Structure formats: C-alpha cells, structure tokens
mmCIF file of C-alpha atoms in Angstrom:
data_model
loop_
_atom_site.group_PDB
_atom_site.id
_atom_site.type_symbol
_atom_site.label_atom_id
_atom_site.label_comp_id
_atom_site.label_asym_id
_atom_site.label_seq_id
_atom_site.Cartn_x
_atom_site.Cartn_y
_atom_site.Cartn_z
ATOM 1 C CA MET P 1 6.472 6.735 10.628
ATOM 2 C CA SER P 2 4.218 8.619 8.597
ATOM 3 C CA ALA P 3 5.183 9.711 3.956
ATOM 4 C CA ALA P 4 4.949 13.506 6.132
ATOM 5 C CA GLN P 5 7.381 12.414 8.847
ATOM 6 C CA LYS P 6 9.588 11.120 6.450
ATOM 7 C CA ASP P 7 9.638 14.059 3.944
ATOM 8 C CA TYR P 8 9.224 17.544 4.921
ATOM 9 C CA LYS P 9 9.768 19.293 2.080
ATOM 10 C CA LYS P 10 6.738 21.331 1.266
ATOM 11 C CA VAL P 11 4.794 20.104 -1.959
ATOM 12 C CA THR P 12 4.235 23.583 -4.367
ATOM 13 C CA VAL P 13 2.943 23.370 -7.594
ATOM 14 C CA LYS P 14 6.479 22.069 -9.295
ATOM 15 C CA THR P 15 6.658 19.542 -7.250
ATOM 16 C CA LEU P 16 3.186 18.342 -8.442
ATOM 17 C CA SER P 17 5.033 18.377 -11.798
ATOM 18 C CA ASP P 18 8.271 17.110 -11.622
ATOM 19 C CA MET P 19 6.456 13.582 -9.785
ATOM 20 C CA LYS P 20 4.714 13.764 -12.751
ATOM 21 C CA ALA P 21 7.689 13.770 -14.866
ATOM 22 C CA HIS P 22 9.313 11.081 -12.494
ATOM 23 C CA GLY P 23 5.982 8.744 -13.061
ATOM 24 C CA GLU P 24 4.995 9.463 -8.542
ATOM 25 C CA LYS P 25 1.340 9.507 -8.504
ATOM 26 C CA ILE P 26 0.351 12.335 -6.361
ATOM 27 C CA SER P 27 -2.656 11.581 -3.514
ATOM 28 C CA MET P 28 -5.487 13.853 -3.104
ATOM 29 C CA LEU P 29 -8.018 14.232 -0.228
ATOM 30 C CA THR P 30 -10.470 16.512 0.665
ATOM 31 C CA ALA P 31 -10.294 18.926 4.243
ATOM 32 C CA TYR P 32 -12.382 21.683 5.818
ATOM 33 C CA ASP P 33 -11.261 22.666 9.580
ATOM 34 C CA TYR P 34 -8.476 22.570 11.648
ATOM 35 C CA THR P 35 -8.232 18.981 13.118
ATOM 36 C CA MET P 36 -8.988 17.408 9.795
ATOM 37 C CA ALA P 37 -6.337 18.944 8.273
ATOM 38 C CA THR P 38 -3.298 18.346 10.776
ATOM 39 C CA ILE P 39 -4.243 14.694 10.368
ATOM 40 C CA VAL P 40 -4.111 14.159 6.934
ATOM 41 C CA ASP P 41 -0.883 16.678 6.182
ATOM 42 C CA GLY P 42 0.044 14.725 8.604
ATOM 43 C CA ALA P 43 -0.893 11.703 7.150
ATOM 44 C CA GLY P 44 2.230 12.861 4.147
ATOM 45 C CA ILE P 45 -1.461 13.418 1.840
ATOM 46 C CA ASP P 46 0.461 15.905 -0.692
ATOM 47 C CA VAL P 47 -2.614 18.289 -1.802
ATOM 48 C CA ILE P 48 -5.849 19.285 -0.388
ATOM 49 C CA LEU P 49 -8.569 19.482 -1.398
ATOM 50 C CA VAL P 50 -10.735 22.313 0.605
ATOM 51 C CA GLY P 51 -13.688 21.625 -1.937
ATOM 52 C CA ASP P 52 -16.818 22.803 -2.424
ATOM 53 C CA SER P 53 -18.178 19.182 -1.475
ATOM 54 C CA ALA P 54 -18.188 21.277 2.175
ATOM 55 C CA SER P 55 -21.360 22.459 1.230
ATOM 56 C CA ASN P 56 -22.699 18.787 0.954
ATOM 57 C CA VAL P 57 -20.484 17.217 3.923
ATOM 58 C CA MET P 58 -20.286 20.264 6.249
ATOM 59 C CA ALA P 59 -23.540 21.721 5.613
ATOM 60 C CA GLY P 60 -25.731 18.994 4.902
ATOM 61 C CA TYR P 61 -27.110 20.863 1.170
ATOM 62 C CA GLN P 62 -27.925 18.489 -1.618
ATOM 63 C CA THR P 63 -25.177 19.849 -3.632
ATOM 64 C CA THR P 64 -22.507 22.231 -3.782
ATOM 65 C CA LEU P 65 -24.184 25.379 -5.547
ATOM 66 C CA PRO P 66 -25.478 27.353 -2.192
ATOM 67 C CA ILE P 67 -21.660 27.610 -0.428
ATOM 68 C CA THR P 68 -20.967 30.918 -0.407
ATOM 69 C CA LEU P 69 -17.284 33.202 -1.051
ATOM 70 C CA ASP P 70 -16.744 33.747 2.201
ATOM 71 C CA GLN P 71 -18.203 30.424 3.855
ATOM 72 C CA MET P 72 -15.041 28.971 1.562
ATOM 73 C CA ILE P 73 -12.708 31.521 3.099
ATOM 74 C CA TYR P 74 -14.066 30.592 6.126
ATOM 75 C CA HIS P 75 -12.867 26.440 5.869
ATOM 76 C CA ALA P 76 -9.836 27.836 3.985
ATOM 77 C CA SER P 77 -7.978 29.585 6.786
ATOM 78 C CA SER P 78 -9.288 27.137 9.588
ATOM 79 C CA VAL P 79 -7.236 24.393 7.214
ATOM 80 C CA VAL P 80 -4.217 26.443 6.289
ATOM 81 C CA ARG P 81 -4.033 26.670 10.295
ATOM 82 C CA GLY P 82 -3.372 22.810 10.888
ATOM 83 C CA VAL P 83 -1.177 22.288 7.398
ATOM 84 C CA SER P 84 2.695 22.305 7.076
ATOM 85 C CA ARG P 85 3.501 20.400 4.137
ATOM 86 C CA ALA P 86 0.701 19.404 1.666
ATOM 87 C CA LEU P 87 -0.539 21.743 -1.615
ATOM 88 C CA ILE P 88 -3.251 23.453 -1.131
ATOM 89 C CA VAL P 89 -6.158 24.326 -2.686
ATOM 90 C CA VAL P 90 -9.406 26.152 -2.785
ATOM 91 C CA ASP P 91 -12.447 25.873 -5.047
ATOM 92 C CA LEU P 92 -14.094 28.757 -6.605
ATOM 93 C CA PRO P 93 -17.623 28.280 -5.273
ATOM 94 C CA PHE P 94 -20.188 28.571 -8.034
ATOM 95 C CA GLY P 95 -21.654 32.488 -8.647
ATOM 96 C CA SER P 96 -18.205 33.996 -7.893
ATOM 97 C CA TYR P 97 -16.255 33.221 -11.335
ATOM 98 C CA GLN P 98 -18.892 32.689 -14.076
ATOM 99 C CA SER P 99 -19.582 36.044 -14.489
ATOM 100 C CA ASP P 100 -17.079 37.784 -15.945
ATOM 101 C CA PRO P 101 -13.095 37.558 -15.748
ATOM 102 C CA LYS P 102 -12.907 40.542 -13.432
ATOM 103 C CA GLU P 103 -15.244 38.968 -10.312
ATOM 104 C CA ALA P 104 -13.351 35.736 -11.265
ATOM 105 C CA LEU P 105 -10.025 37.888 -9.894
ATOM 106 C CA ARG P 106 -11.782 38.943 -7.425
ATOM 107 C CA SER P 107 -12.760 36.219 -5.888
ATOM 108 C CA ALA P 108 -9.295 34.266 -6.500
ATOM 109 C CA ILE P 109 -7.778 37.393 -4.482
ATOM 110 C CA ARG P 110 -9.937 37.066 -1.831
ATOM 111 C CA ILE P 111 -9.114 33.454 -0.656
ATOM 112 C CA MET P 112 -5.384 34.119 -1.382
ATOM 113 C CA LYS P 113 -5.100 37.567 0.775
ATOM 114 C CA GLU P 114 -7.665 35.852 3.277
ATOM 115 C CA SER P 115 -7.132 32.909 4.206
ATOM 116 C CA GLY P 116 -3.394 31.653 3.067
ATOM 117 C CA ALA P 117 -4.125 29.178 0.491
ATOM 118 C CA HIS P 118 -1.844 28.599 -2.370
ATOM 119 C CA SER P 119 -3.945 28.103 -5.000
ATOM 120 C CA ILE P 120 -7.710 27.773 -6.686
ATOM 121 C CA LYS P 121 -9.435 25.664 -8.705
ATOM 122 C CA VAL P 122 -12.723 26.375 -10.715
ATOM 123 C CA GLU P 123 -14.673 24.214 -13.086
ATOM 124 C CA GLY P 124 -15.096 24.217 -16.665
ATOM 125 C CA GLY P 125 -13.390 24.926 -20.073
ATOM 126 C CA LYS P 126 -13.497 27.321 -23.123
ATOM 127 C CA GLU P 127 -15.755 28.694 -21.478
ATOM 128 C CA ILE P 128 -14.326 30.182 -18.601
ATOM 129 C CA LYS P 129 -10.840 30.873 -20.254
ATOM 130 C CA GLU P 130 -10.736 34.810 -20.041
ATOM 131 C CA SER P 131 -11.208 33.876 -16.167
ATOM 132 C CA ILE P 132 -9.110 30.884 -15.811
ATOM 133 C CA LYS P 133 -6.204 33.684 -17.787
ATOM 134 C CA ARG P 134 -6.922 36.942 -16.184
ATOM 135 C CA ILE P 135 -6.117 34.886 -12.593
ATOM 136 C CA LEU P 136 -3.625 33.658 -13.834
ATOM 137 C CA ASN P 137 -1.602 37.175 -15.094
ATOM 138 C CA ALA P 138 -2.716 37.906 -11.056
ATOM 139 C CA GLY P 139 0.185 35.568 -10.274
ATOM 140 C CA ILE P 140 -1.929 33.106 -8.724
ATOM 141 C CA PRO P 141 -1.653 28.937 -9.904
ATOM 142 C CA VAL P 142 -4.799 27.175 -10.993
ATOM 143 C CA MET P 143 -6.471 24.473 -11.078
ATOM 144 C CA GLY P 144 -9.158 23.037 -13.461
ATOM 145 C CA HIS P 145 -11.261 20.770 -12.684
ATOM 146 C CA LEU P 146 -13.798 18.534 -16.572
ATOM 147 C CA GLY P 147 -15.927 15.838 -16.726
ATOM 148 C CA LEU P 148 -18.733 15.615 -13.785
ATOM 149 C CA THR P 149 -18.199 19.321 -12.914
ATOM 150 C CA PRO P 150 -20.839 19.184 -9.864
ATOM 151 C CA GLN P 151 -21.359 22.680 -10.359
ATOM 152 C CA SER P 152 -23.298 22.061 -13.319
ATOM 153 C CA ILE P 153 -25.251 19.098 -12.190
ATOM 154 C CA TYR P 154 -28.910 21.013 -12.899
ATOM 155 C CA LYS P 155 -27.819 21.344 -16.517
ATOM 156 C CA PHE P 156 -26.352 17.958 -16.732
ATOM 157 C CA GLY P 157 -29.798 17.021 -14.712
ATOM 158 C CA THR P 158 -28.242 13.982 -13.142
ATOM 159 C CA PHE P 159 -24.463 12.509 -11.617
ATOM 160 C CA THR P 160 -23.526 9.925 -14.271
ATOM 161 C CA VAL P 161 -20.484 8.957 -16.384
ATOM 162 C CA ARG P 162 -19.454 11.878 -18.107
ATOM 163 C CA ALA P 163 -17.846 12.088 -22.047
ATOM 164 C CA LYS P 164 -18.961 8.573 -23.061
ATOM 165 C CA GLU P 165 -20.248 10.190 -26.509
ATOM 166 C CA GLU P 166 -17.730 10.835 -28.827
ATOM 167 C CA GLU P 167 -18.871 14.828 -29.552
ATOM 168 C CA GLU P 168 -18.429 15.546 -24.862
ATOM 169 C CA ALA P 169 -15.719 13.897 -25.526
ATOM 170 C CA LYS P 170 -13.591 15.446 -28.441
ATOM 171 C CA LYS P 171 -15.085 18.813 -26.312
ATOM 172 C CA LEU P 172 -12.923 17.434 -22.807
ATOM 173 C CA LYS P 173 -9.551 16.766 -24.950
ATOM 174 C CA GLN P 174 -9.539 19.950 -26.252
ATOM 175 C CA ASP P 175 -10.589 21.434 -22.895
ATOM 176 C CA ALA P 176 -7.797 20.061 -21.381
ATOM 177 C CA LEU P 177 -5.940 20.445 -23.833
ATOM 178 C CA MET P 178 -6.221 24.902 -23.071
ATOM 179 C CA LEU P 179 -6.110 24.084 -19.917
ATOM 180 C CA GLU P 180 -2.884 22.890 -19.849
ATOM 181 C CA LYS P 181 -1.509 26.177 -23.132
ATOM 182 C CA ALA P 182 -3.815 28.701 -20.908
ATOM 183 C CA GLY P 183 -1.182 28.229 -17.749
ATOM 184 C CA CYS P 184 -2.753 25.580 -14.896
ATOM 185 C CA PHE P 185 -0.494 23.055 -12.933
ATOM 186 C CA ALA P 186 -2.795 20.392 -13.016
ATOM 187 C CA ILE P 187 -6.480 19.817 -14.318
ATOM 188 C CA VAL P 188 -8.930 17.113 -11.959
ATOM 189 C CA LEU P 189 -11.100 14.500 -13.646
ATOM 190 C CA GLU P 190 -14.065 13.885 -12.854
ATOM 191 C CA LYS P 191 -16.333 10.368 -13.513
ATOM 192 C CA ILE P 192 -15.051 9.530 -16.850
ATOM 193 C CA PRO P 193 -14.220 6.607 -19.429
ATOM 194 C CA ALA P 194 -11.272 5.497 -17.896
ATOM 195 C CA LYS P 195 -9.630 4.323 -20.864
ATOM 196 C CA LEU P 196 -11.003 9.431 -22.257
ATOM 197 C CA ALA P 197 -8.898 9.825 -18.607
ATOM 198 C CA LYS P 198 -6.084 8.293 -19.797
ATOM 199 C CA GLU P 199 -5.073 9.263 -23.233
ATOM 200 C CA VAL P 200 -6.198 12.774 -21.478
ATOM 201 C CA ALA P 201 -3.103 12.773 -19.176
ATOM 202 C CA GLU P 202 -0.796 11.481 -22.057
ATOM 203 C CA SER P 203 -1.878 14.355 -23.635
ATOM 204 C CA VAL P 204 -0.989 16.650 -21.726
ATOM 205 C CA SER P 205 2.462 18.070 -19.557
ATOM 206 C CA ILE P 206 0.598 19.257 -16.555
ATOM 207 C CA PRO P 207 -0.496 16.378 -13.490
ATOM 208 C CA VAL P 208 -4.421 14.920 -14.473
ATOM 209 C CA ILE P 209 -5.997 14.397 -11.022
ATOM 210 C CA GLY P 210 -8.669 11.809 -11.117
ATOM 211 C CA ILE P 211 -11.802 11.080 -8.945
ATOM 212 C CA GLY P 212 -14.149 7.818 -10.204
ATOM 213 C CA ALA P 213 -12.037 8.408 -14.111
ATOM 214 C CA GLY P 214 -9.627 5.133 -13.276
ATOM 215 C CA ASN P 215 -5.872 5.016 -13.059
ATOM 216 C CA GLY P 216 -4.079 6.116 -15.994
ATOM 217 C CA VAL P 217 -3.997 9.727 -14.928
ATOM 218 C CA ASP P 218 -1.296 10.799 -12.286
ATOM 219 C CA GLY P 219 -3.163 10.543 -8.717
ATOM 220 C CA GLN P 220 -6.141 10.676 -6.995
ATOM 221 C CA VAL P 221 -8.464 12.121 -5.370
ATOM 222 C CA LEU P 222 -11.536 11.786 -2.911
ATOM 223 C CA VAL P 223 -13.698 13.524 -0.167
ATOM 224 C CA LEU P 224 -11.958 12.800 3.007
ATOM 225 C CA HIS P 225 -15.518 11.935 4.855
ATOM 226 C CA ASP P 226 -16.312 9.453 1.667
ATOM 227 C CA MET P 227 -13.149 7.268 2.116
ATOM 228 C CA ILE P 228 -12.565 7.221 6.020
ATOM 229 C CA GLY P 229 -16.791 6.023 6.177
ATOM 230 C CA MET P 230 -18.565 9.034 7.640
ATOM 231 C CA THR P 231 -21.447 9.546 5.185
ATOM 232 C CA LYS P 232 -23.222 6.198 4.979
ATOM 233 C CA GLU P 233 -25.564 6.813 1.818
ATOM 234 C CA PHE P 234 -22.976 7.665 -0.182
ATOM 235 C CA HIS P 235 -21.658 4.573 -2.593
ATOM 236 C CA PRO P 236 -20.193 5.155 -5.990
ATOM 237 C CA ARG P 237 -18.703 2.867 -7.832
ATOM 238 C CA PHE P 238 -15.283 4.741 -7.580
ATOM 239 C CA LEU P 239 -15.277 5.196 -3.738
ATOM 240 C CA ARG P 240 -12.870 3.006 -1.599
ATOM 241 C CA ARG P 241 -13.918 3.184 2.347
ATOM 242 C CA TYR P 242 -11.030 2.579 3.584
ATOM 243 C CA LEU P 243 -12.901 3.070 7.735
ATOM 244 C CA ASN P 244 -16.069 2.633 8.386
ATOM 245 C CA LEU P 245 -16.184 5.861 10.648
ATOM 246 C CA TYR P 246 -20.096 6.239 11.137
ATOM 247 C CA GLU P 247 -20.406 2.531 12.644
ATOM 248 C CA ASP P 248 -17.202 3.075 14.361
ATOM 249 C CA MET P 249 -18.727 6.340 16.048
ATOM 250 C CA THR P 250 -22.209 5.278 16.657
ATOM 251 C CA LYS P 251 -20.705 2.739 18.468
ATOM 252 C CA ALA P 252 -18.496 5.180 20.457
ATOM 253 C CA LEU P 253 -21.302 7.877 21.823
ATOM 254 C CA SER P 254 -23.554 4.837 22.028
ATOM 255 C CA GLN P 255 -20.967 3.381 24.813
ATOM 256 C CA TYR P 256 -21.505 7.055 26.412
ATOM 257 C CA VAL P 257 -24.537 7.513 27.081
ATOM 258 C CA THR P 258 -24.684 3.960 28.716
ATOM 259 C CA ASP P 259 -21.924 4.320 31.037
ATOM 260 C CA VAL P 260 -22.994 8.467 31.901
ATOM 261 C CA LYS P 261 -26.300 7.243 32.595
ATOM 262 C CA ALA P 262 -24.987 3.990 34.326
ATOM 263 C CA VAL P 263 -22.427 6.433 36.685
ATOM 264 C CA ASP P 264 -19.883 4.578 35.380
ATOM 265 C CA PHE P 265 -18.159 7.641 34.414
ATOM 266 C CA PRO P 266 -16.330 9.625 34.980
ATOM 267 C CA ASN P 267 -15.058 6.824 36.977
ATOM 268 C CA GLU P 268 -12.061 7.592 40.674
ATOM 269 C CA ASP P 269 -9.262 7.487 38.128
ATOM 270 C CA GLU P 270 -10.882 10.224 36.089
ATOM 271 C CA GLN P 271 -11.928 13.018 38.723
ATOM 272 C CA TYR P 272 -10.239 15.443 40.747
#
C-alpha cells in the first residue's frame, strides 16, 4: 500500500507548514504530463512541480529559457487532471514575470485559471520582490527559488555550486528572509553548500526544499526523469537514481522489434 493510499488528505500550503512544524520531511518531484502525474501522485509525493525543466527533458533544449507561458499552462493542465492529493506548483517561465509586477500577476493568473494548479514558483530575491507581492496580493500562493536559478544561467555562466563565497551567501540569506516576510509559503534552494542551506532552513519559519542542498532542509525535490533514470548523460553529485529506465526501456523496445520481425508478436493469445 502506497503512502497516498494510506492518506488521501489533500496536501495544501498549510499542510507543508504543519509538516515543517512537526519535523516531517517534504517530498517533491516534477511531472509534466497526465500519465506521470497519476503515478507520482499515487506514490504519495507531497508536492508536484510542473517545472520549466520541461524545456530540457520534454523538448530537448539546453536551458529552461525557451519554454513559453502557453506551454507551461499546457503541461500544468495535463498534470492537474492526473492529481488528486499532491499540491501542484507551476514555474513561471523566463520572460513572464521579470519585466514588471503587472505582467507577473497576469502570468500567474493565467496559470491558475487555465490550468487549475494550486500555486506558482518564481526564481530570484529582492529584484523581483514587487512582482511577488503583487501576485500574493491577488491570493495566489508563491514558492520562491534561490541559489542556482536556471533561468539566470547565462549570468552565472556555469551550473556550479552557488553561494560558496561570503558575499553571495549573505545575499541568499537576506533574500530568504525577504521571501518569508513577503508571504511566500516555501523556498527551493538549489545547489548550494549544505551548511548554508541548513542555516537558511533554521532561520525561516516556512519550509525550505532542497535540490543539491544537503539533508538539513525541510524536504527534497528532484526532476522525475533524472531520478528514474530516463536521462542518460546527467550525473550531478546530488542525484540518486532509483531506476535505470533508459536501459530497461531500450531492452524492452529492442525485444519488441525482434518479436515483430520474427512474427512472434502477436501470438495466438494476442489475436481476436
């Protein structure tokens, strides 16, 4: 029996707050389509992120920048139809919220209305403070994202660990406090030193969810396709593969080709 089968209670932003208060870790994974969302939700995952990482794993782009708001709404609406328990968070894609707070609010409203998702996620700190406040004032829950922010990859120039230097670490701590004060319900910390992530998690009352940020935070998030081994070339230190689906699927598909060529499929039991 899965965790979800034991507890069908809907996960909300309050649920996550209660989990942090009680010391219960939060599980979070990505999903981009109905079928995967159904499986992820059924396994008992607490939070499903419809990430702009769909740009990478679903569309084959090198960065998250190309994916559009319309495409994010398409993926989010597909996920929503497959989920009954998990909290659904949707990334606001690059270019949909950075220019001004009004645009940010319009983008967030479109996601909520057109997909049926429960909340949105944005990357950045004080530089997008007004956009965050505008979205929150409209009653839309916001999750923050600090550390390695993939939408800013060309500014960084590398996917290396962030906030190793004192100045950047200090800014990250300040931004985390700002996100909490603004009203964000949670923060994702990506690829920063574990010690710093633990300090941030202990300094704020809202849940802090890490990806490559150690185990001193309030929960963990991974890209689904990475953790089940569907991606072949991605091997960061923080990733644990729970399956090797790339290899297993390749074997299955090769066997299908063999069976078709040999007229072994379909057999008599597989015909009408």
